[in-house]
Structures are given as structure tokens and as C-alpha cells.
PDB file of C-alpha atoms in Angstrom:
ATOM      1  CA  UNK A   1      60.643  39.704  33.686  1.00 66.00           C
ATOM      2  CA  UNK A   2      60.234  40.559  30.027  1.00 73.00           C
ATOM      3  CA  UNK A   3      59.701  37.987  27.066  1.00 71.00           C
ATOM      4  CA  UNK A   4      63.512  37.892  25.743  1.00 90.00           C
ATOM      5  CA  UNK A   5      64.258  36.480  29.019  1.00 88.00           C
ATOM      6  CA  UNK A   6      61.666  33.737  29.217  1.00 92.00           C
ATOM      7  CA  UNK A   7      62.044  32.893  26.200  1.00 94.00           C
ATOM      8  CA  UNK A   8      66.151  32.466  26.881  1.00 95.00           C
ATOM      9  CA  UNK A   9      65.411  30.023  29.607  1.00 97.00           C
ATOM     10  CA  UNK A  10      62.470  28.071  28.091  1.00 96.00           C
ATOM     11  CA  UNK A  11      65.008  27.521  25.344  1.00 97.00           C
ATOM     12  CA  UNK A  12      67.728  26.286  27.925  1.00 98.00           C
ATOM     13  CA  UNK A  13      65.374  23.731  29.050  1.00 98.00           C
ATOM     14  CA  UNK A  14      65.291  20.658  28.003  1.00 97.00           C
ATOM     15  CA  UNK A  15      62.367  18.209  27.824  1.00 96.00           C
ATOM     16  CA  UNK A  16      62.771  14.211  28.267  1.00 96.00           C
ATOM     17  CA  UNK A  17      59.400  12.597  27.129  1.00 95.00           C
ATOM     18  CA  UNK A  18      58.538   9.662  28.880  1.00 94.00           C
ATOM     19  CA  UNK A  19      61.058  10.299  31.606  1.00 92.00           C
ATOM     20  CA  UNK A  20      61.076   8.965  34.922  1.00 88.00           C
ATOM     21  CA  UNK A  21      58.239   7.248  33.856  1.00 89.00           C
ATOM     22  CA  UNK A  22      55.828   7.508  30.893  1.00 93.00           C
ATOM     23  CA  UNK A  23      53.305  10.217  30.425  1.00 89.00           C
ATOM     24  CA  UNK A  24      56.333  12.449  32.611  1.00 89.00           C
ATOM     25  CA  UNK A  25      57.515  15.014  30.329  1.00 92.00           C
ATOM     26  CA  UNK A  26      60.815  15.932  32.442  1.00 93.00           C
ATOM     27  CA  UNK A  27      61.880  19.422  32.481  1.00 96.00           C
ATOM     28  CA  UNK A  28      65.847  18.975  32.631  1.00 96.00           C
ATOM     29  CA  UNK A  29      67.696  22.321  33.611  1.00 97.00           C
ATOM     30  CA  UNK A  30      71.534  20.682  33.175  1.00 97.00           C
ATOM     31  CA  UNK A  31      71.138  22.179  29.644  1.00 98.00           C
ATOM     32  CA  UNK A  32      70.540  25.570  31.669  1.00 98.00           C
ATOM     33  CA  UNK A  33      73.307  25.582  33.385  1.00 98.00           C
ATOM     34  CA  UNK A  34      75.541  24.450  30.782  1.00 97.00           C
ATOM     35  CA  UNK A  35      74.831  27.688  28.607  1.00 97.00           C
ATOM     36  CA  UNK A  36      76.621  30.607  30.310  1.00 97.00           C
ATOM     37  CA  UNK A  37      74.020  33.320  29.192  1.00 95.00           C
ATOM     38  CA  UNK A  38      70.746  31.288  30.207  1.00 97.00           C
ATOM     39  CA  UNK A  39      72.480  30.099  33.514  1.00 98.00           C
ATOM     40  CA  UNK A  40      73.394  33.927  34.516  1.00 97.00           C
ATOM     41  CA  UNK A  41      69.872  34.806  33.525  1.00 97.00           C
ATOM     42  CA  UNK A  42      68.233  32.556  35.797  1.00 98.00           C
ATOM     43  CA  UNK A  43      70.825  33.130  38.836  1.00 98.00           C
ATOM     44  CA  UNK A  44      70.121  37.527  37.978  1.00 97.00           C
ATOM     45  CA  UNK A  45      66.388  37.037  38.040  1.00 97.00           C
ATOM     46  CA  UNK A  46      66.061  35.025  41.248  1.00 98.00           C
ATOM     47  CA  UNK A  47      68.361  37.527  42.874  1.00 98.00           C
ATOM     48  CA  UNK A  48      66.911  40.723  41.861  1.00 97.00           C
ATOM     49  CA  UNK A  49      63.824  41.069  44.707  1.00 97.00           C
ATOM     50  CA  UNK A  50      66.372  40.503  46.998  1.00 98.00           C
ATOM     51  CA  UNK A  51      69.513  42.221  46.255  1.00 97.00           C
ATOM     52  CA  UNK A  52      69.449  44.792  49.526  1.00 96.00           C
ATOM     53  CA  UNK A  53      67.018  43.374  51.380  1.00 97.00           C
ATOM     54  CA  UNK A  54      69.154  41.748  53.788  1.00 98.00           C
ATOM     55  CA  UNK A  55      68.961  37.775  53.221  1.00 98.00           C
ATOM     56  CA  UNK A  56      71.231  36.355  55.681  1.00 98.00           C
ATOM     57  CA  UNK A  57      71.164  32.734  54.137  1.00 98.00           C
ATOM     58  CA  UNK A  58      70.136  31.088  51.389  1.00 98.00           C
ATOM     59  CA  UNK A  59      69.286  27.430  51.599  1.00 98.00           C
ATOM     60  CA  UNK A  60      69.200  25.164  48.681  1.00 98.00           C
ATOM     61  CA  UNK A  61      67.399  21.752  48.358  1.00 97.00           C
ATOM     62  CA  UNK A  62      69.431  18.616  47.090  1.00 95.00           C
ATOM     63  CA  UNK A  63      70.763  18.883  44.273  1.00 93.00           C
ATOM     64  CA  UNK A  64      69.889  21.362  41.708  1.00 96.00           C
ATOM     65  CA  UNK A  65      69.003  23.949  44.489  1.00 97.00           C
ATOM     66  CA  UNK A  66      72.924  23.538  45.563  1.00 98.00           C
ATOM     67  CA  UNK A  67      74.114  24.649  42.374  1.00 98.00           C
ATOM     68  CA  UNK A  68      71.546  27.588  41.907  1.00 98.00           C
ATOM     69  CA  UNK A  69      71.535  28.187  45.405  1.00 98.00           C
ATOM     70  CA  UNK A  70      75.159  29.098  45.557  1.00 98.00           C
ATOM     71  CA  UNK A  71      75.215  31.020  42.791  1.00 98.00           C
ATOM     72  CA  UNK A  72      72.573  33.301  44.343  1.00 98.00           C
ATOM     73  CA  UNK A  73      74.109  33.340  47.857  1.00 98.00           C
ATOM     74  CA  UNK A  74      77.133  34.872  46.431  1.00 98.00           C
ATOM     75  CA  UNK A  75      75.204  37.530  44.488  1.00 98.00           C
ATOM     76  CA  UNK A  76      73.542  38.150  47.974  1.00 98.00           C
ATOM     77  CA  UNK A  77      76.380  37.947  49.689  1.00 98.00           C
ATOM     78  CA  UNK A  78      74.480  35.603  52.042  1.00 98.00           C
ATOM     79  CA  UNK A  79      75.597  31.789  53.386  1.00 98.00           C
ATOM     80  CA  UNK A  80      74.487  28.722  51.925  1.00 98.00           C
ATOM     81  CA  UNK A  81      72.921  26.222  53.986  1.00 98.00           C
ATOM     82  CA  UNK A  82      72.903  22.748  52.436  1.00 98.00           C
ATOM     83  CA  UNK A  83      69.175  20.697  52.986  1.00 98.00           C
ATOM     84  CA  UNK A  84      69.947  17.365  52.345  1.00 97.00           C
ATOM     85  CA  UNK A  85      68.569  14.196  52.071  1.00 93.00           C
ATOM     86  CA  UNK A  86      68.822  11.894  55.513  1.00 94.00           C
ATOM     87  CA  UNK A  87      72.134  10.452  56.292  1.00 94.00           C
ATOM     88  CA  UNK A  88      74.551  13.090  53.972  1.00 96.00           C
ATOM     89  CA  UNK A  89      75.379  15.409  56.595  1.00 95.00           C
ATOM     90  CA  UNK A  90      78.591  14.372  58.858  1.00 95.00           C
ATOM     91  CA  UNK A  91      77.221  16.959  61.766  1.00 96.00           C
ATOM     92  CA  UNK A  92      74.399  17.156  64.334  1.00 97.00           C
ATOM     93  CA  UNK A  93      71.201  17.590  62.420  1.00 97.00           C
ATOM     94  CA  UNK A  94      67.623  18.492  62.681  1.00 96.00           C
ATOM     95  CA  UNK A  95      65.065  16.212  60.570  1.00 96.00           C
ATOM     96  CA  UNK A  96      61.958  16.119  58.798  1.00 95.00           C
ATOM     97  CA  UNK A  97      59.959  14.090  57.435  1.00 93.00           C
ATOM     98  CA  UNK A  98      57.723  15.107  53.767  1.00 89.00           C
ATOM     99  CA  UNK A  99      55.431  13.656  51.384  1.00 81.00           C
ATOM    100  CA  UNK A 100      56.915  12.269  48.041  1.00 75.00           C
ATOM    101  CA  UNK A 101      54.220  11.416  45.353  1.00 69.00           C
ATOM    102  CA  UNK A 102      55.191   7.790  46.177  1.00 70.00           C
ATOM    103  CA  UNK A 103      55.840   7.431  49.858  1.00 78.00           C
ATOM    104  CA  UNK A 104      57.823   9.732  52.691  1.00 87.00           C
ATOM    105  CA  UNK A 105      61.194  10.482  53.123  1.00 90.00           C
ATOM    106  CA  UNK A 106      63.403  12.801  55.651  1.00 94.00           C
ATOM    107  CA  UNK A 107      65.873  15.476  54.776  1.00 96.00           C
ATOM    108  CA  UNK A 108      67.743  17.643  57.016  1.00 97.00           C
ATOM    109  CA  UNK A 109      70.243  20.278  58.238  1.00 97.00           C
ATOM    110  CA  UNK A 110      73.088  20.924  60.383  1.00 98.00           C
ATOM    111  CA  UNK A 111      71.548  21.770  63.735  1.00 97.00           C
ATOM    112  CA  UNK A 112      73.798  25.259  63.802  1.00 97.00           C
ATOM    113  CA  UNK A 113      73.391  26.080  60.149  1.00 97.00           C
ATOM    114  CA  UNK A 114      70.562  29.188  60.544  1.00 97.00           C
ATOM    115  CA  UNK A 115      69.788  31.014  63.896  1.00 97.00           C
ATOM    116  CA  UNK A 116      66.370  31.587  64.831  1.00 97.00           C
ATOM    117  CA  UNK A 117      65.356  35.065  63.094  1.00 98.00           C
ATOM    118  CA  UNK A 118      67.728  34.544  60.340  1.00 98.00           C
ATOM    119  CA  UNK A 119      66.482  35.973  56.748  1.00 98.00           C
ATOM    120  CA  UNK A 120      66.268  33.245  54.438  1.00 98.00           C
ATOM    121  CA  UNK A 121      65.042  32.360  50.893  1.00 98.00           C
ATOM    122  CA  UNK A 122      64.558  28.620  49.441  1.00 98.00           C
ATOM    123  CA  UNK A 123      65.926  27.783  46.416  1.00 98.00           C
ATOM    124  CA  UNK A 124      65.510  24.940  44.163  1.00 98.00           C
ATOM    125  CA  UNK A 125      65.112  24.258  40.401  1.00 98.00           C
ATOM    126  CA  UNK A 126      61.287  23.275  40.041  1.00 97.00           C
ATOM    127  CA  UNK A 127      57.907  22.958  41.815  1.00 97.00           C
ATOM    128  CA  UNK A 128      55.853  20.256  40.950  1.00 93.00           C
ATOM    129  CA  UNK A 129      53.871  18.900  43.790  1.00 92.00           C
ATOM    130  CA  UNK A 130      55.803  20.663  46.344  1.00 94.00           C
ATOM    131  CA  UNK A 131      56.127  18.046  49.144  1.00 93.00           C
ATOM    132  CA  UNK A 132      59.572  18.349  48.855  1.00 94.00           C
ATOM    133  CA  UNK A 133      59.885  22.453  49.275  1.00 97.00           C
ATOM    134  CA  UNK A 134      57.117  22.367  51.652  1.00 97.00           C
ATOM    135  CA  UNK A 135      59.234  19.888  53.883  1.00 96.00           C
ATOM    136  CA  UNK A 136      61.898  22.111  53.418  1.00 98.00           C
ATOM    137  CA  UNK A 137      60.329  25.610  55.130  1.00 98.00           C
ATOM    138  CA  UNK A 138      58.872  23.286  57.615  1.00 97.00           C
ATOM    139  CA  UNK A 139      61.992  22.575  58.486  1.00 97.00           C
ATOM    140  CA  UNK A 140      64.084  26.239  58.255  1.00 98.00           C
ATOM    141  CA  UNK A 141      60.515  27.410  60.247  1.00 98.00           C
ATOM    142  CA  UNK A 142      60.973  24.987  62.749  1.00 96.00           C
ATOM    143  CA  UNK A 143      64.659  25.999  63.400  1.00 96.00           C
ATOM    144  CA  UNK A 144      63.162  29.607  63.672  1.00 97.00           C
ATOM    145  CA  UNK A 145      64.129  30.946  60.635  1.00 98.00           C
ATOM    146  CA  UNK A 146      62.587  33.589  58.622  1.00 98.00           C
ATOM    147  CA  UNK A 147      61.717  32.031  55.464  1.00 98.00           C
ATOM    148  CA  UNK A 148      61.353  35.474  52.954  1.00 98.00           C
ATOM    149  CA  UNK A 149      60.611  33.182  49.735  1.00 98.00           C
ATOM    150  CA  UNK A 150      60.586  29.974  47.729  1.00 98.00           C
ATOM    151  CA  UNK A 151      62.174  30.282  44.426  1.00 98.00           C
ATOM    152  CA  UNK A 152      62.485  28.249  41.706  1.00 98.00           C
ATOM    153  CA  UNK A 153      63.401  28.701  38.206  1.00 98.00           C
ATOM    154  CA  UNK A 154      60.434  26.611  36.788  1.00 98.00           C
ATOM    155  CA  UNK A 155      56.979  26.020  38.088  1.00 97.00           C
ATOM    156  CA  UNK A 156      54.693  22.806  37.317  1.00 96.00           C
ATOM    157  CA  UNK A 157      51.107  25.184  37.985  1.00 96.00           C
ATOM    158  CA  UNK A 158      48.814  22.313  37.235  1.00 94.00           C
ATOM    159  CA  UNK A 159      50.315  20.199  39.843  1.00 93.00           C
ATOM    160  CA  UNK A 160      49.901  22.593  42.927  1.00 94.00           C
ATOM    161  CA  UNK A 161      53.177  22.991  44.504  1.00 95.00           C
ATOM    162  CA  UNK A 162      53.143  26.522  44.722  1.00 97.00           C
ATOM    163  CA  UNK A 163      49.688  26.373  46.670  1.00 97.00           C
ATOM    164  CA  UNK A 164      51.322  24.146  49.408  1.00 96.00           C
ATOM    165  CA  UNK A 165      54.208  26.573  50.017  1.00 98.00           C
ATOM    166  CA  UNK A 166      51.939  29.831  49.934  1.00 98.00           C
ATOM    167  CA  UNK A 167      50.057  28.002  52.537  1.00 98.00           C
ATOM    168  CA  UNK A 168      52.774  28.214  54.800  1.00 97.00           C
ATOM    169  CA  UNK A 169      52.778  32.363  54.526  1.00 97.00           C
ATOM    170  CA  UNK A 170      55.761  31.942  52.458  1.00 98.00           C
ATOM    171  CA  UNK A 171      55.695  33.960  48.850  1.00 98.00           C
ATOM    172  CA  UNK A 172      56.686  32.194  45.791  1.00 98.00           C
ATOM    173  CA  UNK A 173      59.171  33.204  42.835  1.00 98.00           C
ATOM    174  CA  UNK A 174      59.317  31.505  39.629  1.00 97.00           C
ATOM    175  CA  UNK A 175      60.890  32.397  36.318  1.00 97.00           C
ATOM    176  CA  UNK A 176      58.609  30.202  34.157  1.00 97.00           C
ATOM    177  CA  UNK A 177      55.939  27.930  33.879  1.00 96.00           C
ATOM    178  CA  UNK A 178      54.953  24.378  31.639  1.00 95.00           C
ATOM    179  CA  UNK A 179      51.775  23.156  31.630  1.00 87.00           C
ATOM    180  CA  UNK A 180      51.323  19.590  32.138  1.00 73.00           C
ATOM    181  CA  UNK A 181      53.601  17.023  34.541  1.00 65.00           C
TER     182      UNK A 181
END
């Protein structure tokens, strides 16, 4: 990814000091996805290393990784599968439950949403500690699936997200990083 691009979405970004509690500095991607070029920057850049590689599904986490998530499935010309937070889905669903930095909390998916084998890359807007992405493969792991990459449009390094997920065997994309929480 060359400068002119970073620089495009680090400008999209918004920061909210203080934000959802003090000492946060927020990184707030709404402003992203408001501006037509940044947003179809983002969306080309996370598709690239796949386009032709055969991703069967992409699954985005609630709710950012919906809106980016679609946007690359239809580049891909791949599904979306919804991962959503316990309760949401009106299906049968499978469950798991992850680490927040506060507590524990489940998420799931429809039970027939990705077959066991399926080719499948995470999506969501940010890494930060990573309990909820890591939750997430867990989960598209556990129904069998073949979990190609996590990617996210921005990456919180100093808080060791990406760590977790690499952990897992599963490769990690980001478009940029911010130092700091």
C-alpha cells in the first residue's frame, strides 16, 4: 500500500479524545465511510490479496465489520455471514463465548451459515485487544471453516490484538496503524 493511500484513510479517521472513557483516544471510521473516495479505498485494499483466490464467504463482526464486510463480499463475489452479538439472530445458532477488556460476552452465527471447508476471511473495522476477533475465528474454526485472514482497516499494535489472532494460524491484514489506545 503506498503513502497517498494511508495517508487518505488516516485523514478519514476521526479521533474522539476522551471517548468511551478518558485517556481512550477513539478511532471513529463513520467519517470513513461517509467520504466516497476514502471508503472505496479501504473496501479496494482489503480486497486486493484476495480477489481470485477463491473466498467463499466473508464474515463480518457486529457492526462496522457488516458494513465493510459487505462491501468486500461483493467485490469477492463471496456471501456474507453476519457474527452477531447473542440473542440478534432469529435462526438456529452456534455460540461463543470471548473476553471483553471488562468481562465476557457471547456472539454467534446461524448454525447453516458456512460449511465446514468453506474459504473465509474476517472482517471488521479495528483491532485493539482482539478478544472480540479472536472469539470470532474460534467460532468460524469451530464450525469448520477455513479462516484465510483477519482484516481490519485499522490496527491498535500496542494493545496486542493482532498477536492473539496470529496465534490461532490465522494471518492478519491491516491498512493502518495508531499508536496508543
Amino acid at each position: 500500500m503506498d503513502a497517498t493511500v494511508e495517508q487518505t484513510l488516516r485523514d478519514a479517521i476521526r479521533t474522539i479524545p476522551d471517548y468511551p472513557k478518558p485517556g481512550i483516544l477513539f478511532r471513529d471510521i463513520t467519517t470513513l465511510l461517509n467520504q466516497p473516495r476514502a471508503f472505496r479505498r479501504a473496501v479496494d485494499e482489503l480486497v486486493h490479496p484476495y480477489s481470485g483466490t477463491g473466498i467463499e464467504q466473508v464474515a463480518g463482526i457486529e457492526a462496522r465489520g457488516f458494513i465493510l464486510g459487505g462491501a468486500i463480499a461483493h467485490q469477492l463475489s463471496a456471501g456474507f455471514v453476519p457474527i452477531r452479538k447473542k440473542g440478534k439472530l432469529p435462526h438456529e445458532t452456534v455460540r461463543i463465548a470471548y473476553s471483553l477488556e471488562y468481562g465476557v460476552d457471547e456472539m454467534e452465527i446461524h448454525r447453516d451459515a458456512v460449511r465446514a471447508g468453506e474459504k473465509v476471511i474476517l472482517v471488521d473495522d479495528l483491532i485493539a485487544t482482539g478478544g472480540t476477533a479472536e472469539g470470532a475465528v474460534k467460532l468460524l474454526q469451530q464450525m469448520g471453516a477455513n479462516v484465510i485472514a483477519a482484516c481490519f482497516v485499522i490496527d491498535l499494535p500496542d494493545l496486542g490484538g493482532r498477536k492473539k489472532i496470529e496465534a490461532l494460524g490465522v494471518p492478519v491484514r491491516t491498512l493502518i496503524a495508531f499508536e496508543g489506545h
